[in-house]
Coordinates of C-alpha atoms and ligand atoms in Angstrom, one line a residue:
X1160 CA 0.0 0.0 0.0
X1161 CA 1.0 3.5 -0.6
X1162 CA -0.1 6.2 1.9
X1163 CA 1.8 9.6 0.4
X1164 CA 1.5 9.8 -3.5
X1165 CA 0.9 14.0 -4.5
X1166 CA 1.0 14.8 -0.5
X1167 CA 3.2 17.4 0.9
X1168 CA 3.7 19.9 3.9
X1169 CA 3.2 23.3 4.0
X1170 CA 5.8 25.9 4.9
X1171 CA 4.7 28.9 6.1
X1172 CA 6.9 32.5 7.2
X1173 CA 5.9 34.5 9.5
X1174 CA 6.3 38.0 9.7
X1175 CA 5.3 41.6 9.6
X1176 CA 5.4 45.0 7.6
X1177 CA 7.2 46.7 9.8
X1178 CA 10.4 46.2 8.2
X1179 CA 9.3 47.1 4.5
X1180 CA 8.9 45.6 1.2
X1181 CA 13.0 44.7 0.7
X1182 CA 13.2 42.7 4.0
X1183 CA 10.5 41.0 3.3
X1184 CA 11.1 39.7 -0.3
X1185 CA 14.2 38.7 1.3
X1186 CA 12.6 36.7 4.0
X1187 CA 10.3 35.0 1.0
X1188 CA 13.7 34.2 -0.7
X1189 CA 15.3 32.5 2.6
X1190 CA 12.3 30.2 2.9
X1191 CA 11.9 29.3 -0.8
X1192 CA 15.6 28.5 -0.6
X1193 CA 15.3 26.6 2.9
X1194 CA 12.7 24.4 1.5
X1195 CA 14.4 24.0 -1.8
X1196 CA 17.5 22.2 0.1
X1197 CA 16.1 20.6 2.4
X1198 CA 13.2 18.9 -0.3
X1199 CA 16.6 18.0 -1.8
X1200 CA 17.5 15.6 1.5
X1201 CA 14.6 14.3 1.4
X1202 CA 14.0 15.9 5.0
X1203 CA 10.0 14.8 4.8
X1204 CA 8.4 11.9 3.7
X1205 CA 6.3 14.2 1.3
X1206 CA 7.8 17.8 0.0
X1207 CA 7.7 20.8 1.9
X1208 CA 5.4 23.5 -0.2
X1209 CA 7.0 27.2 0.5
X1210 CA 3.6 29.3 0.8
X1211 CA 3.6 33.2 0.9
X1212 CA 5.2 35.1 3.7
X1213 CA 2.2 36.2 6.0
X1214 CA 1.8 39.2 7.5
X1215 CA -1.3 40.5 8.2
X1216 CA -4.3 38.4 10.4
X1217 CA -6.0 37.7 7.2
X1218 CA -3.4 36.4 5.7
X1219 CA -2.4 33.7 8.2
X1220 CA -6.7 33.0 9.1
X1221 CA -6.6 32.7 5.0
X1222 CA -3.4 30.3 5.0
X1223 CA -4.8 28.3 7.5
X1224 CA -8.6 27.5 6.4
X1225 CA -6.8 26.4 3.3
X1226 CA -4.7 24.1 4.6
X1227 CA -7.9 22.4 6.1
X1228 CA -9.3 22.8 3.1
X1229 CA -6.6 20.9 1.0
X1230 CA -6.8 17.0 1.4
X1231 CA -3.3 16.7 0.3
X1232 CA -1.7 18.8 2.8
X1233 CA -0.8 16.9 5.6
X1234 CA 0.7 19.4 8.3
X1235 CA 2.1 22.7 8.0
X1236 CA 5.4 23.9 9.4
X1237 CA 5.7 27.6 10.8
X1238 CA 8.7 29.9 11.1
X1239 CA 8.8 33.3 12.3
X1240 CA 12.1 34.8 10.3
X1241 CA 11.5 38.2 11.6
X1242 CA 9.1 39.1 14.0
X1243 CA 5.4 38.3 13.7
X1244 CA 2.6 39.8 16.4
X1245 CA 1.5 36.7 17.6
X1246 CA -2.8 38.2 18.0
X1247 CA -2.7 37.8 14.7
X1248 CA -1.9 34.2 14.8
X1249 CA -5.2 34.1 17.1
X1250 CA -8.0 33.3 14.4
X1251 CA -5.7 30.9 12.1
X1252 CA -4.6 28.9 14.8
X1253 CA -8.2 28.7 16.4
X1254 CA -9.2 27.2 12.7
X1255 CA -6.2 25.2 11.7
X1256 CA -6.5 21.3 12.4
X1257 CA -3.7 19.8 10.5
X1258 CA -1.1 18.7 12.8
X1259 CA 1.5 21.8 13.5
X1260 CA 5.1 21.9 13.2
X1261 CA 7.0 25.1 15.1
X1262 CA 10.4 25.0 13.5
X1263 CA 12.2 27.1 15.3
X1264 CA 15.1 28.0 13.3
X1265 CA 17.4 31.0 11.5
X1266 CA 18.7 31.4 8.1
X1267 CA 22.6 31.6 8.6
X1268 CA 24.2 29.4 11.4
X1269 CA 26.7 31.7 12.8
X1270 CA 26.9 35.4 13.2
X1271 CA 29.1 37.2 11.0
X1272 CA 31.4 38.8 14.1
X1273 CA 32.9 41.5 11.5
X1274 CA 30.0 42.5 9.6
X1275 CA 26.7 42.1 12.1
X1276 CA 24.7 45.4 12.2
X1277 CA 21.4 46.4 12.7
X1278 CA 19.6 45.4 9.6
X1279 CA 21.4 42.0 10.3
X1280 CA 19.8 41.6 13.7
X1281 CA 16.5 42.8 12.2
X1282 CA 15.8 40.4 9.4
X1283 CA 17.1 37.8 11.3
X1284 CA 15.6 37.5 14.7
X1285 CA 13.9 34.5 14.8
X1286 CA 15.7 33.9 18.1
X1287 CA 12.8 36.2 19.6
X1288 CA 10.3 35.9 16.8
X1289 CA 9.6 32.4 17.4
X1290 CA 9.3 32.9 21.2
X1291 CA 6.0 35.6 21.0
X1292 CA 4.7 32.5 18.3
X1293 CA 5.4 29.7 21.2
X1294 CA 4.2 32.4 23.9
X1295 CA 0.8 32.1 21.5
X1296 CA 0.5 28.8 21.1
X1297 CA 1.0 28.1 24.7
X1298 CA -1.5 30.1 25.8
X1299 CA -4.1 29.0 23.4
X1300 CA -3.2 25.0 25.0
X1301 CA -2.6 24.4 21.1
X1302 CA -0.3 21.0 21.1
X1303 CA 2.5 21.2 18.5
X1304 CA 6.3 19.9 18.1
X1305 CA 9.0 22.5 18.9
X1306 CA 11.9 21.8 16.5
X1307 CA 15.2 24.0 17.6
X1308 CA 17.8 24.0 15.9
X1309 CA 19.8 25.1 12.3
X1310 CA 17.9 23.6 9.3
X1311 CA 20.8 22.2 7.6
X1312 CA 21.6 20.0 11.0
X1313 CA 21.0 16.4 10.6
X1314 CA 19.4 16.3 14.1
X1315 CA 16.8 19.2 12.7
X1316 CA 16.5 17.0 9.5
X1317 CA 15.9 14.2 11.5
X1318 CA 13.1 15.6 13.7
X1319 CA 11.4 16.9 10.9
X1320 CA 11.4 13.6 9.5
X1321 CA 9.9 12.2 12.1
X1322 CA 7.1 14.4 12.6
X1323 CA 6.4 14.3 8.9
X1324 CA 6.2 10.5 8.8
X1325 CA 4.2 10.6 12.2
X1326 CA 1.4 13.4 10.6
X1327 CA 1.5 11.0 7.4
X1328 CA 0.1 7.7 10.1
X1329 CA -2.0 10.2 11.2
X1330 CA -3.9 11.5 8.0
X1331 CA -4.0 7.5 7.5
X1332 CA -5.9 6.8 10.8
X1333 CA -8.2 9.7 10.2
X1334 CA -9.8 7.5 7.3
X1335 CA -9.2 4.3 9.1
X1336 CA -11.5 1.3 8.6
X1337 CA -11.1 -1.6 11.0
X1338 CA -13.0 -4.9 10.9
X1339 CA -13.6 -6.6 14.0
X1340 CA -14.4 -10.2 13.0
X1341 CA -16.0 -11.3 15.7
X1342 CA -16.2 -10.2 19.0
X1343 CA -13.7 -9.3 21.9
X1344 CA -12.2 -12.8 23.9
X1345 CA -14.5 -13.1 26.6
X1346 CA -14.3 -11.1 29.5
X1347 CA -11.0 -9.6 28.9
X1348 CA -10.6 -6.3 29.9
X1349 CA -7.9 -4.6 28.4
X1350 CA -8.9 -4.9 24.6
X1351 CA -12.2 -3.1 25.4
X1352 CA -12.7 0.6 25.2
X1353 CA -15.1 3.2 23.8
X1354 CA -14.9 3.1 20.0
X1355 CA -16.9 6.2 19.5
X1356 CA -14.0 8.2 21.9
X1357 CA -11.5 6.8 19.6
X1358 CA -13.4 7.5 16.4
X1359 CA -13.3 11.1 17.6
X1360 CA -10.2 11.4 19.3
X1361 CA -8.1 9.2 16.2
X1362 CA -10.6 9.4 13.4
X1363 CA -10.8 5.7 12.8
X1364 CA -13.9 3.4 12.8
X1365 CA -14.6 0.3 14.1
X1366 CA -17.3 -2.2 13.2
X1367 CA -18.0 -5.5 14.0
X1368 CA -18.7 -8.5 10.8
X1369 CA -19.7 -11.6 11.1
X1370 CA -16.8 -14.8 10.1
X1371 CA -19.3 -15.1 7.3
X1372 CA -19.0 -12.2 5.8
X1373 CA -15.5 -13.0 5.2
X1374 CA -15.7 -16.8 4.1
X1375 CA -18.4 -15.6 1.1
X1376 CA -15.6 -14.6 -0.8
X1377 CA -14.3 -18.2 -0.7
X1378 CA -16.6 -18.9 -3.4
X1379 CA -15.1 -16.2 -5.8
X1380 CA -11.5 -17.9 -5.4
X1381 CA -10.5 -19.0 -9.0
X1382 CA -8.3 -22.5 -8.8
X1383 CA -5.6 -20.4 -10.8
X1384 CA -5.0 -17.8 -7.8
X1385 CA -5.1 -21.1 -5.2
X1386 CA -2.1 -22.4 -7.3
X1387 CA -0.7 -18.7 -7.2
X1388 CA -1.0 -17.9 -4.1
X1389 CA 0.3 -21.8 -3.1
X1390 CA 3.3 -21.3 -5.7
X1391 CA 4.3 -18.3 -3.6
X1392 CA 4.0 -19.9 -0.2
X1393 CA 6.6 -22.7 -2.0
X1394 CA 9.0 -20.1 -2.6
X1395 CA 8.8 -17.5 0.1
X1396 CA 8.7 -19.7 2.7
X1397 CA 10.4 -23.3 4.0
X1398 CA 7.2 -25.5 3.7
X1399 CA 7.3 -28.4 6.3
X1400 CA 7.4 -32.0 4.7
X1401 CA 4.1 -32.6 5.7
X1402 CA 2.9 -28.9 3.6
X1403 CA 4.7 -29.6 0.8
X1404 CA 3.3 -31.0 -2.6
X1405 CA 1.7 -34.4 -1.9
X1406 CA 2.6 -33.7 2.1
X1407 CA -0.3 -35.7 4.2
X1408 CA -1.3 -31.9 5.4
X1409 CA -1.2 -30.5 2.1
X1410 CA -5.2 -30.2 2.2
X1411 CA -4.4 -27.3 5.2
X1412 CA -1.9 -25.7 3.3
X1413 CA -4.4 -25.3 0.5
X1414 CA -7.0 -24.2 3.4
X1415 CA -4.8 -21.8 5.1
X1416 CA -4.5 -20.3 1.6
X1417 CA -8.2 -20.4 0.8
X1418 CA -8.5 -18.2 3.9
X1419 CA -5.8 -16.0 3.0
X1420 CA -7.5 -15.1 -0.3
X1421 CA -11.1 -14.9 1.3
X1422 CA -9.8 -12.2 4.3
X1423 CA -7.9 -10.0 1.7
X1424 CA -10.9 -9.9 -0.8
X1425 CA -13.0 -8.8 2.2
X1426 CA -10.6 -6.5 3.2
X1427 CA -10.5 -4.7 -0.2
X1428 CA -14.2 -4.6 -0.5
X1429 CA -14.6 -2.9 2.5
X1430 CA -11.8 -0.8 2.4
X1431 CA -10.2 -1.7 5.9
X1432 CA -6.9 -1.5 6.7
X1433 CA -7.0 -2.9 9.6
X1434 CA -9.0 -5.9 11.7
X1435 CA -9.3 -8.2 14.4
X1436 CA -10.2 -11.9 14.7
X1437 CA -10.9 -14.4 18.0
X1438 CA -10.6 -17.9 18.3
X1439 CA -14.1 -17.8 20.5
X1440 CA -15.9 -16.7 17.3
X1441 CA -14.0 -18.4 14.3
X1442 CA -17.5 -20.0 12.4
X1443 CA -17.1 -21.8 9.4
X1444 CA -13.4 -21.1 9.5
X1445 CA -11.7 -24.4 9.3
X1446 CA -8.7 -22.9 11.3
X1447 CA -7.5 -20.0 12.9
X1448 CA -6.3 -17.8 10.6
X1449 CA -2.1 -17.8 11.2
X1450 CA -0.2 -17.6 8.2
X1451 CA -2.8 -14.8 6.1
X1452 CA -3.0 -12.5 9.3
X1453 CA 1.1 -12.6 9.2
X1454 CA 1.1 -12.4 5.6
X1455 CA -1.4 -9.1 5.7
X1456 CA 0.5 -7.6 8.3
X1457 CA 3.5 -8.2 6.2
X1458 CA 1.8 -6.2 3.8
X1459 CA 0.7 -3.3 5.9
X1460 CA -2.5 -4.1 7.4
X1461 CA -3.3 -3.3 10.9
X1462 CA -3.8 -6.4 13.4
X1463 CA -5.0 -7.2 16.6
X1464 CA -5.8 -11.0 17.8
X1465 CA -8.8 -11.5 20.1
X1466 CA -11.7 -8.8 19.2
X1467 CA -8.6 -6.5 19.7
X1468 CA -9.7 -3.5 17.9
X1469 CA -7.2 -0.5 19.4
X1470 CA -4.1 -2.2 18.4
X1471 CA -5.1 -3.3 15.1
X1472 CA -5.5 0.6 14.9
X1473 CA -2.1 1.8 16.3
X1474 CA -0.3 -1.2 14.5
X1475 CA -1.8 0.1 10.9
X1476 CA -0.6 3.8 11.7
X1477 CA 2.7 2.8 13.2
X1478 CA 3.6 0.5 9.6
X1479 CA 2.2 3.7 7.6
X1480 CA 5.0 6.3 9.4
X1481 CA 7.6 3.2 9.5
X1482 CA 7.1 2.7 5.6
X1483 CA 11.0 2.8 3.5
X1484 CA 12.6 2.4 7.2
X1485 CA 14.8 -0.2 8.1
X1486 CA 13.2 -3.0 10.4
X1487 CA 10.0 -4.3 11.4
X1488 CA 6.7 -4.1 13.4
X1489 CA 4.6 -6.2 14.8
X1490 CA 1.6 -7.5 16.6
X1491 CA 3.2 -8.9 19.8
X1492 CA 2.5 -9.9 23.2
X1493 CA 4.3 -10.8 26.1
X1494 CA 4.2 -14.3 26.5
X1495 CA 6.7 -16.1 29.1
X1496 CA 9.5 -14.7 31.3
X1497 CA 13.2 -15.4 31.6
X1498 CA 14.5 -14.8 35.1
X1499 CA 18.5 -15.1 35.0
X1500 CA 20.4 -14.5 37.1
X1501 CA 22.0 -11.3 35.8
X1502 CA 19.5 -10.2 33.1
X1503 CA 16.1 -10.6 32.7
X1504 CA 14.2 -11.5 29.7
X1505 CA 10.8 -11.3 27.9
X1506 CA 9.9 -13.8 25.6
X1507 CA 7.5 -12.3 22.7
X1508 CA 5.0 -14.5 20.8
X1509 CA 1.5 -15.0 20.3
X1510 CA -0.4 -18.2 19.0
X1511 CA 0.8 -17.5 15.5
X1512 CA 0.0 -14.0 14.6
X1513 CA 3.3 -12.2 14.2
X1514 CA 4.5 -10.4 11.4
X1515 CA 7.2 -11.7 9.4
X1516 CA 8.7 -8.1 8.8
X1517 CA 10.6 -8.7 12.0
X1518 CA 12.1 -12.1 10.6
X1519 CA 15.2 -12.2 11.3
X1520 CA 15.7 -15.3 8.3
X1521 CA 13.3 -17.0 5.9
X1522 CA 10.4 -18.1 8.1
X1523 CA 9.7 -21.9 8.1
X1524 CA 5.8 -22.4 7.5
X1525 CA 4.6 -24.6 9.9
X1526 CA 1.5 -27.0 11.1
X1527 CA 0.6 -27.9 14.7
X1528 CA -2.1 -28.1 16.9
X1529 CA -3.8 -25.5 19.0
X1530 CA -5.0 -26.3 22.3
X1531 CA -7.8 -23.1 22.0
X1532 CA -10.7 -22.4 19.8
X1533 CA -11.6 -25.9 18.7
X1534 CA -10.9 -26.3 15.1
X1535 CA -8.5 -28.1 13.3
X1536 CA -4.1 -27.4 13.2
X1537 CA -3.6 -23.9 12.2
X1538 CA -0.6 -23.2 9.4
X1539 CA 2.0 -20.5 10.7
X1540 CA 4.9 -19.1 10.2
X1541 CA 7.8 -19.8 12.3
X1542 CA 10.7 -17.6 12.8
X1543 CA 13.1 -15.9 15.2
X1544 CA 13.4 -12.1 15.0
X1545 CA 16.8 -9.5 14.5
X1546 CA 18.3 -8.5 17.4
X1547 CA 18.8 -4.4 18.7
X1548 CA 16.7 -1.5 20.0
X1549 CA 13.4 -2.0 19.7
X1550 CA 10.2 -0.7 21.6
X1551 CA 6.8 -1.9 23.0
X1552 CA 3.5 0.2 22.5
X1553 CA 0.3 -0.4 24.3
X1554 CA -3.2 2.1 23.7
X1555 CA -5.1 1.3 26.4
X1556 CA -8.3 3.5 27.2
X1557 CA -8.3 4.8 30.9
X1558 CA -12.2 5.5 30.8
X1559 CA -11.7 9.2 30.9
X1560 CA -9.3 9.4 28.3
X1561 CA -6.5 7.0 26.0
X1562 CA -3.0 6.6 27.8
X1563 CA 0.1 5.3 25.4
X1564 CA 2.7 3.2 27.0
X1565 CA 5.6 2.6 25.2
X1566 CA 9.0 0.7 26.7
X1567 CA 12.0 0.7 25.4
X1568 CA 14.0 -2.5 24.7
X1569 CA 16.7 -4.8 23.4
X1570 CA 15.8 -7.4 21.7
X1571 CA 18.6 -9.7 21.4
X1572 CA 19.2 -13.8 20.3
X1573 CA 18.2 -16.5 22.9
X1574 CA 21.0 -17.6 24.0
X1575 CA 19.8 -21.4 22.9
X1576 CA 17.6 -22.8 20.3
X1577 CA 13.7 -23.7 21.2
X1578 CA 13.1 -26.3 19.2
X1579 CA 10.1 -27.5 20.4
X1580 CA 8.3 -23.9 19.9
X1581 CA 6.1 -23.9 17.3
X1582 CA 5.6 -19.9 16.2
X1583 CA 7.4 -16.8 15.4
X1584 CA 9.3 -15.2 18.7
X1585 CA 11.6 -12.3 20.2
X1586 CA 13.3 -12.2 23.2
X1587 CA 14.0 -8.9 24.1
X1588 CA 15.7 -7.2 27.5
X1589 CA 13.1 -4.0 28.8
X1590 CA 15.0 -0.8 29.8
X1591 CA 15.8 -0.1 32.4
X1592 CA 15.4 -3.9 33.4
X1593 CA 12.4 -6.3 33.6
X1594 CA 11.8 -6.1 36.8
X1595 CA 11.3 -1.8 36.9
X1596 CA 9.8 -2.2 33.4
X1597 CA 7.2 -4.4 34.1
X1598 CA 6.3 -2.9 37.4
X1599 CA 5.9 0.5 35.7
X1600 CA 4.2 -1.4 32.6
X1601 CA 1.4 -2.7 35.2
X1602 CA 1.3 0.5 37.2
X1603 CA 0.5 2.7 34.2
X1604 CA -2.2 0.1 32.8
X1605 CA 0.0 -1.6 30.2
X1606 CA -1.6 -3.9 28.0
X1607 CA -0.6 -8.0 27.3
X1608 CA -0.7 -7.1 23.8
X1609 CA 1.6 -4.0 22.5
X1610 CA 1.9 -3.3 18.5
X1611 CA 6.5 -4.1 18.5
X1612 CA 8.8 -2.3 16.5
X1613 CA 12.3 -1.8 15.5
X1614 CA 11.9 0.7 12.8
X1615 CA 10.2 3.4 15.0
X1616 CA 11.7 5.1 18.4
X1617 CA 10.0 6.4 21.3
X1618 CA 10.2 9.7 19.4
X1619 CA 7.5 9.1 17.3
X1620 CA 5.0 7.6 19.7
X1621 CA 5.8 11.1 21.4
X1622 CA 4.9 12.8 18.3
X1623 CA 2.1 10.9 17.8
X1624 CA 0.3 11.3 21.3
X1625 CA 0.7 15.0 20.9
X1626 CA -1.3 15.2 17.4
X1627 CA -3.8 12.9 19.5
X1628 CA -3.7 15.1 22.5
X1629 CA -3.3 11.9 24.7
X1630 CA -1.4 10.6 27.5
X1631 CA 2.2 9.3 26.8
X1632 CA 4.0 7.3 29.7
X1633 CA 7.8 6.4 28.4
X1634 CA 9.5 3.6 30.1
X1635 CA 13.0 3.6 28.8
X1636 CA 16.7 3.6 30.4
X1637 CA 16.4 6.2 33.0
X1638 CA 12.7 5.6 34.4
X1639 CA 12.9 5.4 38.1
X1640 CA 9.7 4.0 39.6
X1641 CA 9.2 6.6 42.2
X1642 CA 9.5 9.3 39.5
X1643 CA 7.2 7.4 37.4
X1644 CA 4.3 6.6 39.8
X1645 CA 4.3 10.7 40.8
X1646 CA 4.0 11.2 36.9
X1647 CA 1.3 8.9 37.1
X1648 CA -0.5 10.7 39.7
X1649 CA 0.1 14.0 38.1
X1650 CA -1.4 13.0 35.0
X1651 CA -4.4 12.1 36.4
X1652 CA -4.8 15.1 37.8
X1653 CA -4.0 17.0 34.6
X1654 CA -6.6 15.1 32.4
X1655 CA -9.2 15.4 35.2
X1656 CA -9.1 19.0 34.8
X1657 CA -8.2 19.4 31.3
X1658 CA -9.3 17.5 28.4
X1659 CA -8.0 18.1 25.0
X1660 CA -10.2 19.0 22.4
X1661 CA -11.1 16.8 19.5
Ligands
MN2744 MN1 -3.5 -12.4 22.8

């Protein structure tokens, strides 16, 4: 799937006339030429469009209503070159609802000691210009990223980057469809939550279908795309003897396919990009679907196992901003704990539902049985995943509002082989250690299930909590639990007396 085609960001310059018409063609110049370079490095993950330097509260209201107004704008990035009276920001950012980017930056890097003079400082005084902007935007409770720094630094490239790819998973869960098929797992808690909060507070929707509304489009299978789709299982994969071509389990091979084929067509037809499944509600399905929800996410479908609707949502934004990156993400959950005696460990699994992006070799696809759910073997794919950084996200809904939990980790190669397990894993080390992590984890609400990934960093998550206006909780290197159970408490203050608007 592609998310960005003919989508950009737009740039816009703040300023006033104070100065007079010379200064200001000069600031239009400096931003044309500031987006011109850094479009060149590929700073965002869509082009930056330079718009005219505003100067006047029309201006900026009129700058703003458009951006709403334009489907393929997906932020816009602000700059105040030269000093802009922040009232008549008031009325465009009380209207403007794309997600906001403060770049707080200046033309040149350094000051030229022997030549600096007046006009110098005057065209170029972002240094305060920017603060009566922020001084705005903070008083008006707006949420927006703060990026400080020169333009041509990697770590203001970086940033930018980041943000841009985060507003681009944003636009994509603001036209989100997920499918739950079926119903939550029995009385589990944690993958509840009030879909019509998150449709307003995320955008996406979430509707419930039936296992039959999927297995109709078995019929439409032609025996050419079983053969297809089989031929590609041969080569992507290492079929088990028993899967392969006159195999005694062939027949589920050809099921699991059959299955495969009948979820994507109802996928397209409904335009989701994301969905859910439960082993308590599987139907007519012969088998738990393993090897077509891997092979979805694979492709960039949202996922969450057990009626679980909010990370099938935060999975399909998180693979849209991670699209081009190195590394994987995944549907995960914790399953089983190392204790050693120097390092703890997490082992990461689920029944079969992981995604191969995280594969850390060619997966071996795979029949066994499964205890749950009553039906017969499911076919999986089995692999072990890359080590390095990687992180854990959980969206859990607090009643009163959504809280994002995200922990750090290192993921790193068990130190044995597990022969006897039969689907995909990761063993991974929390930060600071397990033992702080997971207290923390179960302090702040953390869910079993978390949406893991090595191509995104905490950074993001941050990003994408602000454009949500939701509660973030970071559990990373230097989280002391003391520290982290007052920053609990505070927070629940904070979004008892102030709620974010939608
Ligand atoms: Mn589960």
């Amino acid at each position: 799937m592609t998310h960005n085609p003919d989508r950009h960001f737009w740039f816009v310059t703040g300023s006033q006339h104070l100065y007079g018409p010379e200064v200001l063609t000069t600031v239009g110049e400096h931003a044309a030429d500031l987006v011109r370079r850094l479009n060149a490095r590929d700073a965002t993950i869509a082009p930056l469009l330079a718009k005219e330097v505003v100067t006047t509260p029309e201006q900026i209201l009129s700058v703003c209503l458009a951006a709403n107004a334009d489907p393929a704008c997906l932020g816009v990035v602000v700059w105040m070159h030269t000093f802009s009276p922040a009232k008549m920001w008031i009325q465009g950012l009380r209207q403007l609802q794309k997600p906001l980017c403060h770049l707080h930056t200046q033309f040149n890097a350094e000051i030229p000691w022997d030549r600096i003079d007046m006009d110098f400082m005057n065209l170029n005084q972002s240094a305060h210009g920017d603060r009566e902007l922020g001084f705005m935007m903070s008083r008006m409770r707006r949420n927006r990223k703060v990026i400080v720094g020169h333009w041509q630094s990697p770590s203001v490239q970086r940033q930018l980057n980041i943000w841009s790819r985060v507003a681009l998973g944003w636009r994509a869960l603001q036209t989100l469809k997920v499918a739950r098929v079926g119903d939550n797992m029995r009385q589990v808690a944690v993958t509840e939550g009030d879909k019509v909060e998150a449709q307003l507070r995320f955008g996406f929707s979430v509707n419930g279908y039936d296992t039959s509304d999927v297995l109709k489009h078995r019929e439409g299978i032609s025996p050419q795309a079983l053969r297809d789709l089989l031929e590609t299982y041969e080569s992507a994969y290492t079929l088990a003897p028993g899967l392969q071509k006159g195999g005694a389990q062939r027949a589920s091979l050809e099921e699991a396919a059959r299955i495969e084929l009948a979820l994507r067509a109802f996928l397209e037809e409904g335009g989701f990009g994301a969905f859910t499944d439960t082993f308590e509600n599987l139907g007519e399905f012969a088998q738990l679907p393993g090897l077509a929800v891997q092979r979805l996410m694979a492709d960039g479908y949202g996922f969450g196992a057990e009626g679980d609707w909010k990370t099938a949502a935060l999975l399909y934004s998180m693979k849209v901003m991670a699209q081009g990156l190195e590394g994987g993400t995944s549907f995960m959950e914790d399953y089983t704990y190392h204790f050693g005696p120097e390092r703890s460990l997490v082992l990461g699994a689920h029944m079969l539902e992981i995604c191969p992006s995280i594969a850390s070799h060619t997966p071996s696809c795979e029949i066994h049985p499964l205890g749950i759910g009553g039906k017969a073997d499911p076919v999986r794919l089995v692999f072990d995943s890359l080590p390095g950084p990687a992180l854990n996200a959980s969206l859990v809904d607090m009643g009163n509002r959504f809280r994002l939990i995200v922990n750090e980790v290192e993921s790193v190669v068990p130190e044995q082989a597990l022969p006897k397990l039969p689907v995909a894993r990761v063993l991974w080390a929390p930060k600071p250690n397990l033992e702080v992590a997971a207290t923390a984890w179960i302090l702040a609400g953390g869910a079993h299930h978390t949406v893991y990934t090595q191509a995104l960093t905490t950074d993001y998550l941050e990003d994408l909590a602000d454009m949500a206006g939701i509660e973030i909780q970071v559990i990373d290197a230097e989280t002391r639990l003391r520290d982290f159970k007052q920053h609990l408490n505070t927070q629940e203050v904070y979004y008892h007396l102030f709620q974010r608007g939608y």
